[in-house]
Amino acid sequence: MVKGLSGRKKPAEEPVLPKVTICIAQDGDEVYFRYVRNKKIQNLLTLYCKEKNIDYRSVEFLFNGKRIATGRNANQLGMVDGDQIDVMTHNIGGG
Amino acid sequence: IDKETSFKKFRRWWKGVNIFEKAYIFLPIHESHHWSLVIICIPNKEDESGPIILHLDSLGMHISKSIFSDVRSFIIEEWNFLKREEVLPELPIADNIWNKLSRRIDEKIVQVPQQSNEYDCGLFVLFFMERFIDEAPERLKKEDIGMFGKQWFRPQEASSLRKKISSLLRDEFKKADEGICELDP
């Protein structure tokens, strides 16, 4: 447990909500998932990488063009059915 | 996926933002292991000028012509979308320009300081943005393009960003280690 967090009050219990359909898209390839709304999104993303056989650290996940805070869940990220997560590979430029 | 659907999906990246109301839009460009920068400038409505696309490249390596053509088609695609959807209560650009926007987009390769090594392109892109934000007028006029040039800044100034960013990161990591780091709400 991180020290700074221990003093905090436990947040109010969130209602258990049904699943949400999320599309994960990479270079035109789309995969649909039904995923629990209040489980952190990172688990889904790691699962995706495992299935696609890609290194989790080699890619970036974007929702509406912005980097996803992977510790959050679909509710916190404001995701609704049909929302899409874009998978982008890092562009390394030495120039 | 057809072109229209993919553009609609792409539009989520600037959800709720009317790009034509902005004065400037930065587009970092990545190709062939190199980064350069495009700045889309939307002039004042009263200036009766269309958007101006600037390309800044610290190596002069990217092919500006093909970048201009991509950015131009992006602007036109968005313009078509907004026109079709009739979502604009008020035009951000003078009527006569807006109606034939596709023919009123200017493009300019601007001369900028050059990197003297083969690894500082990303820093130059960041430094271009920093300097531009500091110095650019509220809205660009064509005559303002003179602000750039090979002597805009010393190349070492851009290169020294590496140190600055590195110490910034060190501070942030240190803070995170100490548990001070707060996630944004």
PDB file of C-alpha atoms in Angstrom:
ATOM      1  CA  MET A   1       0.000   0.000   0.000  1.00  0.00           C
ATOM      2  CA  VAL A   2       1.305   3.413  -0.891  1.00  0.00           C
ATOM      3  CA  LYS A   3       1.825   5.512   2.180  1.00  0.00           C
ATOM      4  CA  GLY A   4       0.026   8.615   0.981  1.00  0.00           C
ATOM      5  CA  LEU A   5      -3.161   6.727   0.286  1.00  0.00           C
ATOM      6  CA  SER A   6      -3.561   4.940   3.585  1.00  0.00           C
ATOM      7  CA  GLY A   7      -5.032   7.950   5.343  1.00  0.00           C
ATOM      8  CA  ARG A   8      -7.765   8.409   2.796  1.00  0.00           C
ATOM      9  CA  LYS A   9     -11.352   7.557   3.398  1.00  0.00           C
ATOM     10  CA  LYS A  10     -12.589   4.588   1.492  1.00  0.00           C
ATOM     11  CA  PRO A  11     -14.759   5.841  -1.380  1.00  0.00           C
ATOM     12  CA  ALA A  12     -18.454   5.063  -1.214  1.00  0.00           C
ATOM     13  CA  GLU A  13     -19.277   1.652  -2.587  1.00  0.00           C
ATOM     14  CA  GLU A  14     -20.026   1.851  -6.303  1.00  0.00           C
ATOM     15  CA  PRO A  15     -23.105   0.055  -7.551  1.00  0.00           C
ATOM     16  CA  VAL A  16     -22.278  -3.112  -9.459  1.00  0.00           C
ATOM     17  CA  LEU A  17     -23.288  -2.367 -13.029  1.00  0.00           C
ATOM     18  CA  PRO A  18     -23.702  -4.671 -15.974  1.00  0.00           C
ATOM     19  CA  LYS A  19     -21.095  -5.047 -18.661  1.00  0.00           C
ATOM     20  CA  VAL A  20     -20.213  -2.647 -21.413  1.00  0.00           C
ATOM     21  CA  THR A  21     -19.330  -3.479 -25.019  1.00  0.00           C
ATOM     22  CA  ILE A  22     -15.997  -1.999 -25.961  1.00  0.00           C
ATOM     23  CA  CYS A  23     -14.271  -2.214 -29.317  1.00  0.00           C
ATOM     24  CA  ILE A  24     -10.497  -2.378 -29.380  1.00  0.00           C
ATOM     25  CA  ALA A  25      -9.126  -1.309 -32.740  1.00  0.00           C
ATOM     26  CA  GLN A  26      -5.651  -1.527 -34.174  1.00  0.00           C
ATOM     27  CA  ASP A  27      -4.826  -0.706 -37.786  1.00  0.00           C
ATOM     28  CA  GLY A  28      -8.358  -1.406 -38.944  1.00  0.00           C
ATOM     29  CA  ASP A  29      -8.634  -4.660 -37.024  1.00  0.00           C
ATOM     30  CA  GLU A  30     -11.512  -4.513 -34.543  1.00  0.00           C
ATOM     31  CA  VAL A  31     -12.179  -6.808 -31.616  1.00  0.00           C
ATOM     32  CA  TYR A  32     -15.284  -6.492 -29.432  1.00  0.00           C
ATOM     33  CA  PHE A  33     -15.349  -7.249 -25.719  1.00  0.00           C
ATOM     34  CA  ARG A  34     -18.093  -7.400 -23.128  1.00  0.00           C
ATOM     35  CA  TYR A  35     -16.392  -6.172 -20.028  1.00  0.00           C
ATOM     36  CA  VAL A  36     -17.385  -5.538 -16.437  1.00  0.00           C
ATOM     37  CA  ARG A  37     -17.947  -1.848 -15.907  1.00  0.00           C
ATOM     38  CA  ASN A  38     -16.335  -1.509 -12.521  1.00  0.00           C
ATOM     39  CA  LYS A  39     -13.226  -3.566 -13.099  1.00  0.00           C
ATOM     40  CA  LYS A  40     -10.109  -1.664 -14.020  1.00  0.00           C
ATOM     41  CA  ILE A  41      -9.567  -1.413 -17.733  1.00  0.00           C
ATOM     42  CA  GLN A  42      -5.951  -2.512 -17.490  1.00  0.00           C
ATOM     43  CA  ASN A  43      -7.009  -6.144 -17.082  1.00  0.00           C
ATOM     44  CA  LEU A  44      -8.900  -6.018 -20.357  1.00  0.00           C
ATOM     45  CA  LEU A  45      -5.979  -4.389 -22.127  1.00  0.00           C
ATOM     46  CA  THR A  46      -3.480  -6.952 -20.861  1.00  0.00           C
ATOM     47  CA  LEU A  47      -5.834  -9.697 -21.967  1.00  0.00           C
ATOM     48  CA  TYR A  48      -6.083  -8.101 -25.402  1.00  0.00           C
ATOM     49  CA  CYS A  49      -2.297  -7.942 -25.704  1.00  0.00           C
ATOM     50  CA  LYS A  50      -1.985 -11.553 -24.641  1.00  0.00           C
ATOM     51  CA  GLU A  51      -4.491 -12.674 -27.235  1.00  0.00           C
ATOM     52  CA  LYS A  52      -2.921 -10.574 -29.945  1.00  0.00           C
ATOM     53  CA  ASN A  53       0.531 -11.607 -28.854  1.00  0.00           C
ATOM     54  CA  ILE A  54       1.818  -8.067 -28.501  1.00  0.00           C
ATOM     55  CA  ASP A  55       3.957  -6.539 -25.783  1.00  0.00           C
ATOM     56  CA  TYR A  56       1.750  -4.410 -23.488  1.00  0.00           C
ATOM     57  CA  ARG A  57       4.535  -1.872 -23.094  1.00  0.00           C
ATOM     58  CA  SER A  58       5.077  -1.455 -26.811  1.00  0.00           C
ATOM     59  CA  VAL A  59       1.683   0.115 -27.401  1.00  0.00           C
ATOM     60  CA  GLU A  60      -0.424   3.011 -26.181  1.00  0.00           C
ATOM     61  CA  PHE A  61      -4.155   2.834 -25.596  1.00  0.00           C
ATOM     62  CA  LEU A  62      -6.231   5.843 -26.531  1.00  0.00           C
ATOM     63  CA  PHE A  63      -9.837   6.662 -25.785  1.00  0.00           C
ATOM     64  CA  ASN A  64     -11.188   9.588 -27.793  1.00  0.00           C
ATOM     65  CA  GLY A  65      -7.628  10.376 -28.772  1.00  0.00           C
ATOM     66  CA  LYS A  66      -6.400  10.613 -25.206  1.00  0.00           C
ATOM     67  CA  ARG A  67      -4.183   8.236 -23.289  1.00  0.00           C
ATOM     68  CA  ILE A  68      -6.159   6.004 -20.959  1.00  0.00           C
ATOM     69  CA  ALA A  69      -5.507   6.023 -17.227  1.00  0.00           C
ATOM     70  CA  THR A  70      -5.414   2.239 -17.151  1.00  0.00           C
ATOM     71  CA  GLY A  71      -6.087   1.991 -13.449  1.00  0.00           C
ATOM     72  CA  ARG A  72      -9.618   3.230 -13.968  1.00  0.00           C
ATOM     73  CA  ASN A  73     -12.720   1.338 -14.918  1.00  0.00           C
ATOM     74  CA  ALA A  74     -15.195   1.871 -17.746  1.00  0.00           C
ATOM     75  CA  ASN A  75     -17.518   3.856 -15.491  1.00  0.00           C
ATOM     76  CA  GLN A  76     -14.804   6.236 -14.400  1.00  0.00           C
ATOM     77  CA  LEU A  77     -13.704   6.640 -18.000  1.00  0.00           C
ATOM     78  CA  GLY A  78     -17.278   7.407 -19.025  1.00  0.00           C
ATOM     79  CA  MET A  79     -17.449   4.558 -21.515  1.00  0.00           C
ATOM     80  CA  VAL A  80     -20.713   3.529 -23.110  1.00  0.00           C
ATOM     81  CA  ASP A  81     -21.656   0.609 -25.359  1.00  0.00           C
ATOM     82  CA  GLY A  82     -19.877   0.718 -28.682  1.00  0.00           C
ATOM     83  CA  ASP A  83     -17.046   2.973 -27.532  1.00  0.00           C
ATOM     84  CA  GLN A  84     -13.712   2.333 -29.132  1.00  0.00           C
ATOM     85  CA  ILE A  85     -10.215   2.081 -27.741  1.00  0.00           C
ATOM     86  CA  ASP A  86      -7.470   2.746 -30.278  1.00  0.00           C
ATOM     87  CA  VAL A  87      -4.227   0.843 -30.027  1.00  0.00           C
ATOM     88  CA  MET A  88      -1.227   2.797 -31.286  1.00  0.00           C
ATOM     89  CA  THR A  89       2.360   1.673 -31.533  1.00  0.00           C
ATOM     90  CA  HIS A  90       4.978   4.052 -30.175  1.00  0.00           C
ATOM     91  CA  ASN A  91       6.607   6.135 -32.861  1.00  0.00           C
ATOM     92  CA  ILE A  92      10.258   6.406 -32.137  1.00  0.00           C
ATOM     93  CA  GLY A  93      12.013   9.227 -33.854  1.00  0.00           C
ATOM     94  CA  GLY A  94      15.697   9.817 -33.733  1.00  0.00           C
ATOM     95  CA  GLY A  95      15.393  12.215 -36.603  1.00  0.00           C
TER      96      GLY A  95
ATOM     97  CA  ILE B   1     -14.589   0.303 -42.959  1.00  0.00           C
ATOM     98  CA  ASP B   2     -15.619   2.917 -45.487  1.00  0.00           C
ATOM     99  CA  LYS B   3     -14.075   6.358 -45.530  1.00  0.00           C
ATOM    100  CA  GLU B   4     -17.041   8.136 -43.986  1.00  0.00           C
ATOM    101  CA  THR B   5     -17.318   5.774 -41.008  1.00  0.00           C
ATOM    102  CA  SER B   6     -13.622   5.904 -40.296  1.00  0.00           C
ATOM    103  CA  PHE B   7     -13.628   9.695 -40.416  1.00  0.00           C
ATOM    104  CA  LYS B   8     -16.558   9.764 -38.006  1.00  0.00           C
ATOM    105  CA  LYS B   9     -14.576   7.567 -35.637  1.00  0.00           C
ATOM    106  CA  PHE B  10     -11.485   9.690 -36.086  1.00  0.00           C
ATOM    107  CA  ARG B  11     -13.529  12.777 -35.210  1.00  0.00           C
ATOM    108  CA  ARG B  12     -13.860  11.510 -31.613  1.00  0.00           C
ATOM    109  CA  TRP B  13     -10.253  12.564 -31.151  1.00  0.00           C
ATOM    110  CA  TRP B  14     -11.333  16.184 -31.065  1.00  0.00           C
ATOM    111  CA  LYS B  15     -14.798  15.544 -29.670  1.00  0.00           C
ATOM    112  CA  GLY B  16     -16.745  18.702 -28.909  1.00  0.00           C
ATOM    113  CA  VAL B  17     -14.066  20.973 -30.347  1.00  0.00           C
ATOM    114  CA  ASN B  18     -14.620  23.067 -33.434  1.00  0.00           C
ATOM    115  CA  ILE B  19     -11.153  23.162 -34.944  1.00  0.00           C
ATOM    116  CA  PHE B  20     -12.038  26.184 -37.082  1.00  0.00           C
ATOM    117  CA  GLU B  21     -12.573  28.296 -33.986  1.00  0.00           C
ATOM    118  CA  LYS B  22      -9.043  27.664 -32.777  1.00  0.00           C
ATOM    119  CA  ALA B  23      -6.251  30.054 -33.703  1.00  0.00           C
ATOM    120  CA  TYR B  24      -3.657  27.286 -33.945  1.00  0.00           C
ATOM    121  CA  ILE B  25      -3.577  23.512 -34.182  1.00  0.00           C
ATOM    122  CA  PHE B  26      -0.317  21.616 -33.675  1.00  0.00           C
ATOM    123  CA  LEU B  27       0.155  18.346 -35.531  1.00  0.00           C
ATOM    124  CA  PRO B  28       3.393  16.513 -34.755  1.00  0.00           C
ATOM    125  CA  ILE B  29       4.269  14.442 -37.815  1.00  0.00           C
ATOM    126  CA  HIS B  30       6.008  11.092 -37.625  1.00  0.00           C
ATOM    127  CA  GLU B  31       7.461   9.338 -40.631  1.00  0.00           C
ATOM    128  CA  SER B  32      10.669   7.430 -41.417  1.00  0.00           C
ATOM    129  CA  HIS B  33      11.910   7.601 -37.809  1.00  0.00           C
ATOM    130  CA  HIS B  34      11.717  11.374 -37.840  1.00  0.00           C
ATOM    131  CA  TRP B  35       9.443  13.942 -36.214  1.00  0.00           C
ATOM    132  CA  SER B  36       8.510  17.311 -37.695  1.00  0.00           C
ATOM    133  CA  LEU B  37       5.697  19.762 -36.948  1.00  0.00           C
ATOM    134  CA  VAL B  38       2.683  21.122 -38.759  1.00  0.00           C
ATOM    135  CA  ILE B  39       0.859  24.171 -37.439  1.00  0.00           C
ATOM    136  CA  ILE B  40      -2.566  24.921 -38.854  1.00  0.00           C
ATOM    137  CA  CYS B  41      -3.307  28.629 -38.443  1.00  0.00           C
ATOM    138  CA  ILE B  42      -6.833  29.991 -38.624  1.00  0.00           C
ATOM    139  CA  PRO B  43      -6.651  33.748 -39.181  1.00  0.00           C
ATOM    140  CA  ASN B  44      -9.049  36.355 -37.868  1.00  0.00           C
ATOM    141  CA  LYS B  45     -12.441  36.313 -39.509  1.00  0.00           C
ATOM    142  CA  GLU B  46     -11.894  39.951 -40.510  1.00  0.00           C
ATOM    143  CA  ASP B  47      -8.674  39.091 -42.317  1.00  0.00           C
ATOM    144  CA  GLU B  48     -10.662  37.339 -45.023  1.00  0.00           C
ATOM    145  CA  SER B  49      -8.009  34.697 -45.347  1.00  0.00           C
ATOM    146  CA  GLY B  50      -8.301  30.917 -45.323  1.00  0.00           C
ATOM    147  CA  PRO B  51      -6.362  28.519 -43.092  1.00  0.00           C
ATOM    148  CA  ILE B  52      -2.576  28.543 -43.430  1.00  0.00           C
ATOM    149  CA  ILE B  53      -0.655  25.291 -43.028  1.00  0.00           C
ATOM    150  CA  LEU B  54       2.944  25.702 -41.845  1.00  0.00           C
ATOM    151  CA  HIS B  55       5.535  22.946 -41.923  1.00  0.00           C
ATOM    152  CA  LEU B  56       8.557  23.107 -39.606  1.00  0.00           C
ATOM    153  CA  ASP B  57      11.232  20.466 -40.068  1.00  0.00           C
ATOM    154  CA  SER B  58      14.549  20.540 -38.195  1.00  0.00           C
ATOM    155  CA  LEU B  59      16.152  18.288 -40.782  1.00  0.00           C
ATOM    156  CA  GLY B  60      14.210  19.290 -43.861  1.00  0.00           C
ATOM    157  CA  MET B  61      13.689  15.595 -44.344  1.00  0.00           C
ATOM    158  CA  HIS B  62       9.949  15.088 -44.565  1.00  0.00           C
ATOM    159  CA  ILE B  63       8.292  15.665 -47.891  1.00  0.00           C
ATOM    160  CA  SER B  64       6.257  18.787 -47.186  1.00  0.00           C
ATOM    161  CA  LYS B  65       4.206  18.400 -50.342  1.00  0.00           C
ATOM    162  CA  SER B  66       2.688  15.097 -49.287  1.00  0.00           C
ATOM    163  CA  ILE B  67       2.167  16.320 -45.703  1.00  0.00           C
ATOM    164  CA  PHE B  68       0.385  19.431 -46.982  1.00  0.00           C
ATOM    165  CA  SER B  69      -1.839  17.294 -49.133  1.00  0.00           C
ATOM    166  CA  ASP B  70      -2.806  15.078 -46.156  1.00  0.00           C
ATOM    167  CA  VAL B  71      -3.445  18.008 -43.816  1.00  0.00           C
ATOM    168  CA  ARG B  72      -5.372  19.815 -46.518  1.00  0.00           C
ATOM    169  CA  SER B  73      -7.643  16.827 -47.072  1.00  0.00           C
ATOM    170  CA  PHE B  74      -8.131  16.545 -43.308  1.00  0.00           C
ATOM    171  CA  ILE B  75      -9.250  20.180 -43.129  1.00  0.00           C
ATOM    172  CA  ILE B  76     -11.565  19.750 -46.107  1.00  0.00           C
ATOM    173  CA  GLU B  77     -13.015  16.516 -44.732  1.00  0.00           C
ATOM    174  CA  GLU B  78     -13.825  18.217 -41.423  1.00  0.00           C
ATOM    175  CA  TRP B  79     -15.222  21.241 -43.225  1.00  0.00           C
ATOM    176  CA  ASN B  80     -17.451  18.986 -45.363  1.00  0.00           C
ATOM    177  CA  PHE B  81     -18.617  17.190 -42.259  1.00  0.00           C
ATOM    178  CA  LEU B  82     -19.567  20.392 -40.458  1.00  0.00           C
ATOM    179  CA  LYS B  83     -21.280  21.752 -43.554  1.00  0.00           C
ATOM    180  CA  ARG B  84     -23.233  18.541 -44.068  1.00  0.00           C
ATOM    181  CA  GLU B  85     -24.310  18.308 -40.452  1.00  0.00           C
ATOM    182  CA  GLU B  86     -25.052  22.023 -40.306  1.00  0.00           C
ATOM    183  CA  VAL B  87     -23.793  22.087 -36.746  1.00  0.00           C
ATOM    184  CA  LEU B  88     -22.275  25.547 -36.893  1.00  0.00           C
ATOM    185  CA  PRO B  89     -24.490  28.267 -35.481  1.00  0.00           C
ATOM    186  CA  GLU B  90     -21.967  30.871 -36.529  1.00  0.00           C
ATOM    187  CA  LEU B  91     -19.239  30.566 -39.115  1.00  0.00           C
ATOM    188  CA  PRO B  92     -15.754  30.952 -37.653  1.00  0.00           C
ATOM    189  CA  ILE B  93     -14.372  32.098 -41.013  1.00  0.00           C
ATOM    190  CA  ALA B  94     -15.630  34.856 -43.356  1.00  0.00           C
ATOM    191  CA  ASP B  95     -18.614  33.610 -45.431  1.00  0.00           C
ATOM    192  CA  ASN B  96     -17.042  34.073 -48.843  1.00  0.00           C
ATOM    193  CA  ILE B  97     -13.945  32.113 -47.755  1.00  0.00           C
ATOM    194  CA  TRP B  98     -15.925  29.458 -45.919  1.00  0.00           C
ATOM    195  CA  ASN B  99     -18.026  28.639 -48.976  1.00  0.00           C
ATOM    196  CA  LYS B 100     -15.006  27.741 -51.074  1.00  0.00           C
ATOM    197  CA  LEU B 101     -12.615  26.811 -48.316  1.00  0.00           C
ATOM    198  CA  SER B 102     -10.990  24.003 -50.279  1.00  0.00           C
ATOM    199  CA  ARG B 103      -9.508  26.582 -52.642  1.00  0.00           C
ATOM    200  CA  ARG B 104      -8.478  29.012 -49.921  1.00  0.00           C
ATOM    201  CA  ILE B 105      -5.996  26.939 -47.942  1.00  0.00           C
ATOM    202  CA  ASP B 106      -2.450  28.274 -48.028  1.00  0.00           C
ATOM    203  CA  GLU B 107       0.632  26.260 -47.257  1.00  0.00           C
ATOM    204  CA  LYS B 108       4.142  27.346 -46.399  1.00  0.00           C
ATOM    205  CA  ILE B 109       7.363  25.537 -45.602  1.00  0.00           C
ATOM    206  CA  VAL B 110       8.972  27.771 -43.006  1.00  0.00           C
ATOM    207  CA  GLN B 111      12.723  27.950 -42.532  1.00  0.00           C
ATOM    208  CA  VAL B 112      13.675  26.961 -38.995  1.00  0.00           C
ATOM    209  CA  PRO B 113      16.899  26.288 -37.066  1.00  0.00           C
ATOM    210  CA  GLN B 114      18.349  22.891 -37.931  1.00  0.00           C
ATOM    211  CA  GLN B 115      19.545  20.125 -35.636  1.00  0.00           C
ATOM    212  CA  SER B 116      23.191  19.190 -35.995  1.00  0.00           C
ATOM    213  CA  ASN B 117      22.805  15.572 -34.945  1.00  0.00           C
ATOM    214  CA  GLU B 118      20.555  12.660 -35.802  1.00  0.00           C
ATOM    215  CA  TYR B 119      18.670  12.331 -32.502  1.00  0.00           C
ATOM    216  CA  ASP B 120      17.147  15.678 -31.503  1.00  0.00           C
ATOM    217  CA  CYS B 121      14.119  15.828 -33.830  1.00  0.00           C
ATOM    218  CA  GLY B 122      11.589  15.245 -31.022  1.00  0.00           C
ATOM    219  CA  LEU B 123      13.133  17.980 -28.902  1.00  0.00           C
ATOM    220  CA  PHE B 124      13.021  20.379 -31.815  1.00  0.00           C
ATOM    221  CA  VAL B 125       9.323  19.663 -32.330  1.00  0.00           C
ATOM    222  CA  LEU B 126       8.663  20.385 -28.648  1.00  0.00           C
ATOM    223  CA  PHE B 127      10.811  23.500 -28.730  1.00  0.00           C
ATOM    224  CA  PHE B 128       9.084  24.768 -31.895  1.00  0.00           C
ATOM    225  CA  MET B 129       5.784  24.485 -30.049  1.00  0.00           C
ATOM    226  CA  GLU B 130       7.077  26.167 -26.895  1.00  0.00           C
ATOM    227  CA  ARG B 131       8.613  29.083 -28.776  1.00  0.00           C
ATOM    228  CA  PHE B 132       5.642  29.447 -31.058  1.00  0.00           C
ATOM    229  CA  ILE B 133       3.177  29.594 -28.153  1.00  0.00           C
ATOM    230  CA  ASP B 134       5.378  32.248 -26.517  1.00  0.00           C
ATOM    231  CA  GLU B 135       5.790  34.431 -29.568  1.00  0.00           C
ATOM    232  CA  ALA B 136       2.869  33.974 -31.906  1.00  0.00           C
ATOM    233  CA  PRO B 137       0.186  36.659 -32.068  1.00  0.00           C
ATOM    234  CA  GLU B 138      -3.339  35.839 -30.969  1.00  0.00           C
ATOM    235  CA  ARG B 139      -4.120  34.991 -34.595  1.00  0.00           C
ATOM    236  CA  LEU B 140      -1.603  34.699 -37.372  1.00  0.00           C
ATOM    237  CA  LYS B 141      -1.512  37.090 -40.290  1.00  0.00           C
ATOM    238  CA  LYS B 142       0.434  36.201 -43.409  1.00  0.00           C
ATOM    239  CA  GLU B 143       3.079  38.824 -42.669  1.00  0.00           C
ATOM    240  CA  ASP B 144       3.753  37.204 -39.273  1.00  0.00           C
ATOM    241  CA  ILE B 145       5.375  34.235 -40.996  1.00  0.00           C
ATOM    242  CA  GLY B 146       8.559  36.318 -40.955  1.00  0.00           C
ATOM    243  CA  MET B 147       8.928  35.450 -37.246  1.00  0.00           C
ATOM    244  CA  PHE B 148      10.549  32.158 -38.224  1.00  0.00           C
ATOM    245  CA  GLY B 149      13.861  31.704 -39.983  1.00  0.00           C
ATOM    246  CA  LYS B 150      17.133  29.879 -39.594  1.00  0.00           C
ATOM    247  CA  GLN B 151      18.064  32.294 -36.783  1.00  0.00           C
ATOM    248  CA  TRP B 152      14.810  31.899 -34.822  1.00  0.00           C
ATOM    249  CA  PHE B 153      16.778  30.421 -31.923  1.00  0.00           C
ATOM    250  CA  ARG B 154      20.113  28.729 -31.349  1.00  0.00           C
ATOM    251  CA  PRO B 155      19.932  24.957 -32.017  1.00  0.00           C
ATOM    252  CA  GLN B 156      21.541  24.356 -28.606  1.00  0.00           C
ATOM    253  CA  GLU B 157      18.472  25.879 -26.961  1.00  0.00           C
ATOM    254  CA  ALA B 158      16.288  23.126 -28.406  1.00  0.00           C
ATOM    255  CA  SER B 159      18.820  20.437 -27.560  1.00  0.00           C
ATOM    256  CA  SER B 160      18.995  21.625 -23.961  1.00  0.00           C
ATOM    257  CA  LEU B 161      15.343  20.654 -23.514  1.00  0.00           C
ATOM    258  CA  ARG B 162      16.599  17.108 -22.973  1.00  0.00           C
ATOM    259  CA  LYS B 163      18.123  18.107 -19.631  1.00  0.00           C
ATOM    260  CA  LYS B 164      15.086  20.112 -18.627  1.00  0.00           C
ATOM    261  CA  ILE B 165      12.652  17.287 -19.405  1.00  0.00           C
ATOM    262  CA  SER B 166      14.854  14.720 -17.739  1.00  0.00           C
ATOM    263  CA  SER B 167      14.978  16.670 -14.483  1.00  0.00           C
ATOM    264  CA  LEU B 168      11.234  17.288 -14.688  1.00  0.00           C
ATOM    265  CA  LEU B 169      10.674  13.550 -14.993  1.00  0.00           C
ATOM    266  CA  ARG B 170      13.053  12.826 -12.131  1.00  0.00           C
ATOM    267  CA  ASP B 171      11.071  15.199  -9.920  1.00  0.00           C
ATOM    268  CA  GLU B 172       7.786  13.604 -10.892  1.00  0.00           C
ATOM    269  CA  PHE B 173       9.070  10.078 -10.286  1.00  0.00           C
ATOM    270  CA  LYS B 174      10.450  11.156  -6.942  1.00  0.00           C
ATOM    271  CA  LYS B 175       7.126  12.665  -5.975  1.00  0.00           C
ATOM    272  CA  ALA B 176       5.363   9.486  -7.069  1.00  0.00           C
ATOM    273  CA  ASP B 177       7.722   7.403  -4.949  1.00  0.00           C
ATOM    274  CA  GLU B 178       6.957   9.531  -1.948  1.00  0.00           C
ATOM    275  CA  GLY B 179       3.271   9.047  -2.585  1.00  0.00           C
ATOM    276  CA  ILE B 180       2.602  12.724  -3.183  1.00  0.00           C
ATOM    277  CA  CYS B 181       1.472  12.084  -6.718  1.00  0.00           C
ATOM    278  CA  GLU B 182      -2.223  12.795  -7.086  1.00  0.00           C
ATOM    279  CA  LEU B 183      -4.164  11.420  -9.989  1.00  0.00           C
ATOM    280  CA  ASP B 184      -6.158  14.073 -11.739  1.00  0.00           C
ATOM    281  CA  PRO B 185      -9.858  13.800 -10.813  1.00  0.00           C
TER     282      PRO B 185
END
